[in-house]
Amino acid sequence: MSDPATSVSIVTQTCVRPESADAFARWQGETSAMIANFPGFIAQRLMPPNPPLQVDWVILQRFASLGDAKRWLASSERESRIEGATPMLVGRDDVHIVRDDASAARTAPVSAVMSTRVKPGMEAEYLKWEQKVAAAQSKATGLQGYRFEPSVPGVQEDFIAILRFDSETNLRTWLESPERRQLLKEVAPLTAEFHTRMAQSGFEQWFRDATPEGAPAAWKMNMIVLLTLYPVVFLWGLLVGTPILARALGLDFPVALFIGNAFSVLLTSYLVPWTATRLRWWLSPAKPGRTLVDLQGASLLVAAYSIMILLFWRVL
C-alpha cells in the first residue's frame, strides 16, 4: 500500500489532432502496458476530451514516491513512447507533478490547472502574489478547493495551481472576472509563461482511490492482467496466428509474433478495466474482513486459471 504522504501523481494534459484520436488511444493503451511494470508505478487513469470545456486528453500516472516519478519522466522507455506520439499532437504538453492527498475533496465536477513559469529571481514576489490571489478567489461562488504546488527543480520548472469548482459556469465567472484580470496584470512582470487548461472533472478525486486503502495492490492487478491476457494470446494463436498468418499467408515468425502482440496489447487494454470494475469488491476491500476477501478473490482467479488451462488443453 502506498503512503499518501509520499506518493505523487504525474498529470499530463495534451491536445491531440482530431484525425489521430483513435491512433492516440491505441498508443496510450500500449504505453499503459509498458508503465505497468515500471518500478514504483501504482495506477494510471485516462480521461478523453469532453468538449467544449475540456479539449485535452488528460493522463494521470500515480507513483509511490517523487523519486519513482522522476525516474519515469527521465526514462528511455518514456522517451521512446513520446517520440512515437509527437506527430499526433498539437502544441506543447503540460506535465505536472502533484502530491497525493488522502483528505482531498472528490466532489468537484470541473477543474482548472494553471502552470506558471516564474522569471529567475522573482520567486519570492510571485509567492506573495499567490497568497493575494488565493485570498481573493476564496470568496468566489462555487469554489470547492484550491491547491498550490511549487516548482520541483530539475523536473518541473512551473508553479502549479489547481482550482476546483462545482460548475463550469462558476469556474468561468471567476476566470473572467475583472478582479482576477487585474491580479493577472499585476503578476505579468514576474512571469515568463502562463497556461490554463480545464478538465470536466475534479483532479483531486484521482489522487486517491475511492476507498481508504488507496490503489489496488500490484499483485492483484498483475493477476487480472494474466486472467485477460492468457486467453487472448491462446485463442489468437489457435484461430489466427497459426492457421492464417503462418500457414495461409506464410508470414515469418517475428512478423506474425509482432502482429499477435499488438492485437493482444490492444484488446487487453480494454479487458483489464472491464474486469477490474467487476472485481472491485476484491481489489479494494474494506479493512474489516480484508484478509478473507483477499483469499476469496485470489482463489477465484486461480480457479479461473485452472479452468482455462483444462479447457485449452482439451482443444489441442
mmCIF file of C-alpha atoms in Angstrom, residues 71-268:
data_model
loop_
_atom_site.group_PDB
_atom_site.id
_atom_site.type_symbol
_atom_site.label_atom_id
_atom_site.label_comp_id
_atom_site.label_asym_id
_atom_site.label_seq_id
_atom_site.Cartn_x
_atom_site.Cartn_y
_atom_site.Cartn_z
ATOM 1 C CA ARG A 71 12.850 8.193 -12.912
ATOM 2 C CA TRP A 72 9.865 7.528 -15.181
ATOM 3 C CA LEU A 73 9.964 11.059 -16.606
ATOM 4 C CA ALA A 74 13.672 10.666 -17.404
ATOM 5 C CA SER A 75 13.482 7.059 -18.592
ATOM 6 C CA SER A 76 14.406 5.850 -22.053
ATOM 7 C CA GLU A 77 11.117 3.915 -22.120
ATOM 8 C CA ARG A 78 9.069 7.105 -21.775
ATOM 9 C CA GLU A 79 11.279 8.939 -24.267
ATOM 10 C CA SER A 80 10.733 6.270 -26.903
ATOM 11 C CA ARG A 81 6.972 6.394 -26.359
ATOM 12 C CA ILE A 82 6.867 10.204 -26.638
ATOM 13 C CA GLU A 83 8.736 10.121 -29.941
ATOM 14 C CA GLY A 84 6.058 7.850 -31.368
ATOM 15 C CA ALA A 85 3.237 10.176 -30.300
ATOM 16 C CA THR A 86 4.704 13.507 -31.416
ATOM 17 C CA PRO A 87 3.110 13.516 -34.919
ATOM 18 C CA MET A 88 -0.344 13.095 -33.333
ATOM 19 C CA LEU A 89 -0.088 16.118 -31.026
ATOM 20 C CA VAL A 90 -0.783 19.838 -31.327
ATOM 21 C CA GLY A 91 1.290 22.306 -29.313
ATOM 22 C CA ARG A 92 3.038 21.563 -26.042
ATOM 23 C CA ASP A 93 2.123 19.093 -23.335
ATOM 24 C CA ASP A 94 1.528 20.306 -19.810
ATOM 25 C CA VAL A 95 3.169 17.837 -17.412
ATOM 26 C CA HIS A 96 2.693 18.428 -13.692
ATOM 27 C CA ILE A 97 3.790 16.552 -10.584
ATOM 28 C CA VAL A 98 1.254 16.819 -7.773
ATOM 29 C CA ARG A 99 1.497 15.389 -4.260
ATOM 30 C CA ASP A 100 -1.265 12.987 -3.331
ATOM 31 C CA ASP A 101 -3.599 13.962 -0.541
ATOM 32 C CA ALA A 102 -5.800 11.433 1.251
ATOM 33 C CA SER A 103 -8.056 14.201 2.564
ATOM 34 C CA ALA A 104 -8.672 15.823 -0.821
ATOM 35 C CA ALA A 105 -12.244 16.620 -1.791
ATOM 36 C CA ARG A 106 -13.623 14.403 -4.532
ATOM 37 C CA THR A 107 -16.855 16.105 -5.491
ATOM 38 C CA ALA A 108 -15.785 18.913 -7.809
ATOM 39 C CA PRO A 109 -17.013 18.356 -11.377
ATOM 40 C CA VAL A 110 -14.660 20.864 -13.053
ATOM 41 C CA SER A 111 -11.054 21.905 -12.574
ATOM 42 C CA ALA A 112 -8.664 24.473 -13.965
ATOM 43 C CA VAL A 113 -4.945 23.739 -13.902
ATOM 44 C CA MET A 114 -2.690 26.770 -14.206
ATOM 45 C CA SER A 115 1.044 26.442 -14.784
ATOM 46 C CA THR A 116 3.279 29.482 -14.388
ATOM 47 C CA ARG A 117 6.944 29.821 -15.322
ATOM 48 C CA VAL A 118 8.369 32.491 -12.995
ATOM 49 C CA LYS A 119 11.301 34.663 -14.059
ATOM 50 C CA PRO A 120 14.568 33.882 -12.242
ATOM 51 C CA GLY A 121 14.908 35.824 -9.005
ATOM 52 C CA MET A 122 11.193 36.682 -8.876
ATOM 53 C CA GLU A 123 10.072 33.624 -6.888
ATOM 54 C CA ALA A 124 9.605 35.433 -3.562
ATOM 55 C CA GLU A 125 7.495 38.163 -5.135
ATOM 56 C CA TYR A 126 5.438 35.575 -7.005
ATOM 57 C CA LEU A 127 4.698 33.646 -3.786
ATOM 58 C CA LYS A 128 3.432 36.867 -2.182
ATOM 59 C CA TRP A 129 1.160 37.428 -5.174
ATOM 60 C CA GLU A 130 -0.079 33.831 -4.941
ATOM 61 C CA GLN A 131 -1.221 34.453 -1.366
ATOM 62 C CA LYS A 132 -3.089 37.531 -2.575
ATOM 63 C CA VAL A 133 -4.895 35.713 -5.380
ATOM 64 C CA ALA A 134 -5.713 32.792 -3.071
ATOM 65 C CA ALA A 135 -7.431 35.167 -0.654
ATOM 66 C CA ALA A 136 -9.405 36.797 -3.486
ATOM 67 C CA GLN A 137 -10.607 33.564 -5.101
ATOM 68 C CA SER A 138 -11.606 32.080 -1.746
ATOM 69 C CA LYS A 139 -14.687 34.324 -2.000
ATOM 70 C CA ALA A 140 -15.604 33.102 -5.497
ATOM 71 C CA THR A 141 -19.018 31.445 -5.822
ATOM 72 C CA GLY A 142 -18.811 27.668 -6.207
ATOM 73 C CA LEU A 143 -15.156 27.262 -5.236
ATOM 74 C CA GLN A 144 -14.673 23.807 -3.706
ATOM 75 C CA GLY A 145 -10.935 23.668 -3.342
ATOM 76 C CA TYR A 146 -7.573 25.142 -4.228
ATOM 77 C CA ARG A 147 -4.115 23.635 -4.308
ATOM 78 C CA PHE A 148 -0.790 25.281 -4.968
ATOM 79 C CA GLU A 149 2.248 23.221 -5.926
ATOM 80 C CA PRO A 150 5.717 24.795 -6.009
ATOM 81 C CA SER A 151 8.209 24.007 -8.749
ATOM 82 C CA VAL A 152 10.373 20.879 -8.482
ATOM 83 C CA PRO A 153 13.952 21.746 -9.516
ATOM 84 C CA GLY A 154 15.183 19.581 -12.356
ATOM 85 C CA VAL A 155 11.747 18.066 -13.002
ATOM 86 C CA GLN A 156 9.026 20.702 -13.085
ATOM 87 C CA GLU A 157 10.042 24.315 -13.521
ATOM 88 C CA ASP A 158 6.486 25.657 -13.339
ATOM 89 C CA PHE A 159 4.437 26.596 -10.291
ATOM 90 C CA ILE A 160 1.082 24.782 -10.407
ATOM 91 C CA ALA A 161 -2.304 25.989 -9.150
ATOM 92 C CA ILE A 162 -5.400 23.770 -9.266
ATOM 93 C CA LEU A 163 -8.881 25.258 -8.840
ATOM 94 C CA ARG A 164 -11.951 23.065 -8.257
ATOM 95 C CA PHE A 165 -15.460 24.446 -8.800
ATOM 96 C CA ASP A 166 -18.937 22.989 -8.536
ATOM 97 C CA SER A 167 -19.902 24.030 -12.085
ATOM 98 C CA GLU A 168 -18.422 25.270 -15.350
ATOM 99 C CA THR A 169 -20.453 28.478 -15.050
ATOM 100 C CA ASN A 170 -18.966 29.407 -11.690
ATOM 101 C CA LEU A 171 -15.456 28.489 -12.820
ATOM 102 C CA ARG A 172 -15.695 30.667 -15.924
ATOM 103 C CA THR A 173 -17.240 33.501 -13.937
ATOM 104 C CA TRP A 174 -14.173 33.622 -11.699
ATOM 105 C CA LEU A 175 -11.648 33.149 -14.513
ATOM 106 C CA GLU A 176 -13.196 36.022 -16.495
ATOM 107 C CA SER A 177 -13.892 38.301 -13.547
ATOM 108 C CA PRO A 178 -12.460 41.866 -13.509
ATOM 109 C CA GLU A 179 -10.832 41.158 -10.128
ATOM 110 C CA ARG A 180 -8.855 38.196 -11.475
ATOM 111 C CA ARG A 181 -7.899 40.060 -14.651
ATOM 112 C CA GLN A 182 -6.452 42.847 -12.521
ATOM 113 C CA LEU A 183 -4.461 40.308 -10.488
ATOM 114 C CA LEU A 184 -3.049 38.800 -13.690
ATOM 115 C CA LYS A 185 -1.907 42.242 -14.825
ATOM 116 C CA GLU A 186 -0.072 42.675 -11.507
ATOM 117 C CA VAL A 187 1.805 39.374 -11.831
ATOM 118 C CA ALA A 188 2.686 39.713 -15.542
ATOM 119 C CA PRO A 189 6.117 41.348 -14.894
ATOM 120 C CA LEU A 190 7.079 38.359 -12.713
ATOM 121 C CA THR A 191 6.244 35.570 -15.165
ATOM 122 C CA ALA A 192 7.734 34.222 -18.379
ATOM 123 C CA GLU A 193 4.922 31.804 -19.334
ATOM 124 C CA PHE A 194 1.376 31.170 -18.164
ATOM 125 C CA HIS A 195 -1.019 28.396 -19.279
ATOM 126 C CA THR A 196 -4.546 27.493 -18.184
ATOM 127 C CA ARG A 197 -6.205 24.191 -19.127
ATOM 128 C CA MET A 198 -9.517 22.828 -17.920
ATOM 129 C CA ALA A 199 -10.983 19.382 -17.344
ATOM 130 C CA GLN A 200 -14.533 18.095 -16.911
ATOM 131 C CA SER A 201 -13.693 16.544 -13.547
ATOM 132 C CA GLY A 202 -12.031 17.445 -10.282
ATOM 133 C CA PHE A 203 -8.393 16.343 -10.401
ATOM 134 C CA GLU A 204 -8.364 15.735 -6.675
ATOM 135 C CA GLN A 205 -10.654 12.736 -6.973
ATOM 136 C CA TRP A 206 -7.873 10.972 -8.892
ATOM 137 C CA PHE A 207 -5.087 11.431 -6.398
ATOM 138 C CA ARG A 208 -6.531 8.868 -4.014
ATOM 139 C CA ASP A 209 -8.602 5.799 -4.753
ATOM 140 C CA ALA A 210 -12.279 5.855 -3.820
ATOM 141 C CA THR A 211 -11.521 3.617 -0.841
ATOM 142 C CA PRO A 212 -9.382 4.399 2.218
ATOM 143 C CA GLU A 213 -6.960 1.640 1.269
ATOM 144 C CA GLY A 214 -5.825 3.511 -1.831
ATOM 145 C CA ALA A 215 -4.859 1.935 -5.132
ATOM 146 C CA PRO A 216 -5.096 -1.856 -5.538
ATOM 147 C CA ALA A 217 -2.080 -3.966 -4.662
ATOM 148 C CA ALA A 218 0.264 -4.644 -7.573
ATOM 149 C CA TRP A 219 -0.100 -8.429 -7.223
ATOM 150 C CA LYS A 220 -3.863 -8.131 -7.677
ATOM 151 C CA MET A 221 -3.517 -6.016 -10.802
ATOM 152 C CA ASN A 222 -0.981 -8.499 -12.183
ATOM 153 C CA MET A 223 -3.395 -11.384 -11.572
ATOM 154 C CA ILE A 224 -6.110 -9.561 -13.526
ATOM 155 C CA VAL A 225 -3.728 -8.840 -16.409
ATOM 156 C CA LEU A 226 -2.835 -12.554 -16.542
ATOM 157 C CA LEU A 227 -6.528 -13.505 -16.398
ATOM 158 C CA THR A 228 -7.303 -11.454 -19.501
ATOM 159 C CA LEU A 229 -4.039 -11.841 -21.407
ATOM 160 C CA TYR A 230 -3.756 -15.646 -21.299
ATOM 161 C CA PRO A 231 -6.979 -16.476 -23.204
ATOM 162 C CA VAL A 232 -6.380 -13.660 -25.694
ATOM 163 C CA VAL A 233 -2.904 -14.935 -26.578
ATOM 164 C CA PHE A 234 -4.023 -18.584 -26.722
ATOM 165 C CA LEU A 235 -7.094 -18.010 -28.873
ATOM 166 C CA TRP A 236 -5.239 -15.658 -31.202
ATOM 167 C CA GLY A 237 -2.537 -18.244 -31.781
ATOM 168 C CA LEU A 238 -5.069 -21.045 -32.241
ATOM 169 C CA LEU A 239 -7.536 -19.248 -34.517
ATOM 170 C CA VAL A 240 -5.464 -16.609 -36.294
ATOM 171 C CA GLY A 241 -1.719 -16.780 -35.698
ATOM 172 C CA THR A 242 -1.018 -20.354 -36.773
ATOM 173 C CA PRO A 243 -3.708 -21.099 -39.395
ATOM 174 C CA ILE A 244 -3.890 -17.688 -41.090
ATOM 175 C CA LEU A 245 -0.704 -15.680 -40.505
ATOM 176 C CA ALA A 246 1.755 -18.567 -40.514
ATOM 177 C CA ARG A 247 0.180 -21.139 -42.838
ATOM 178 C CA ALA A 248 -2.168 -19.258 -45.171
ATOM 179 C CA LEU A 249 -0.148 -16.051 -45.522
ATOM 180 C CA GLY A 250 3.267 -17.590 -44.888
ATOM 181 C CA LEU A 251 4.466 -14.753 -42.651
ATOM 182 C CA ASP A 252 7.777 -15.183 -40.882
ATOM 183 C CA PHE A 253 7.567 -15.897 -37.158
ATOM 184 C CA PRO A 254 8.882 -12.462 -35.982
ATOM 185 C CA VAL A 255 6.287 -10.649 -38.111
ATOM 186 C CA ALA A 256 3.428 -12.916 -37.039
ATOM 187 C CA LEU A 257 4.504 -12.593 -33.393
ATOM 188 C CA PHE A 258 4.565 -8.794 -33.608
ATOM 189 C CA ILE A 259 1.048 -8.687 -35.075
ATOM 190 C CA GLY A 260 -0.182 -11.030 -32.350
ATOM 191 C CA ASN A 261 1.416 -8.954 -29.594
ATOM 192 C CA ALA A 262 -0.038 -5.730 -30.973
ATOM 193 C CA PHE A 263 -3.528 -7.248 -31.037
ATOM 194 C CA SER A 264 -3.108 -8.705 -27.527
ATOM 195 C CA VAL A 265 -1.984 -5.398 -26.025
ATOM 196 C CA LEU A 266 -4.849 -3.501 -27.653
ATOM 197 C CA LEU A 267 -7.540 -5.965 -26.571
ATOM 198 C CA THR A 268 -6.104 -6.375 -23.073
#
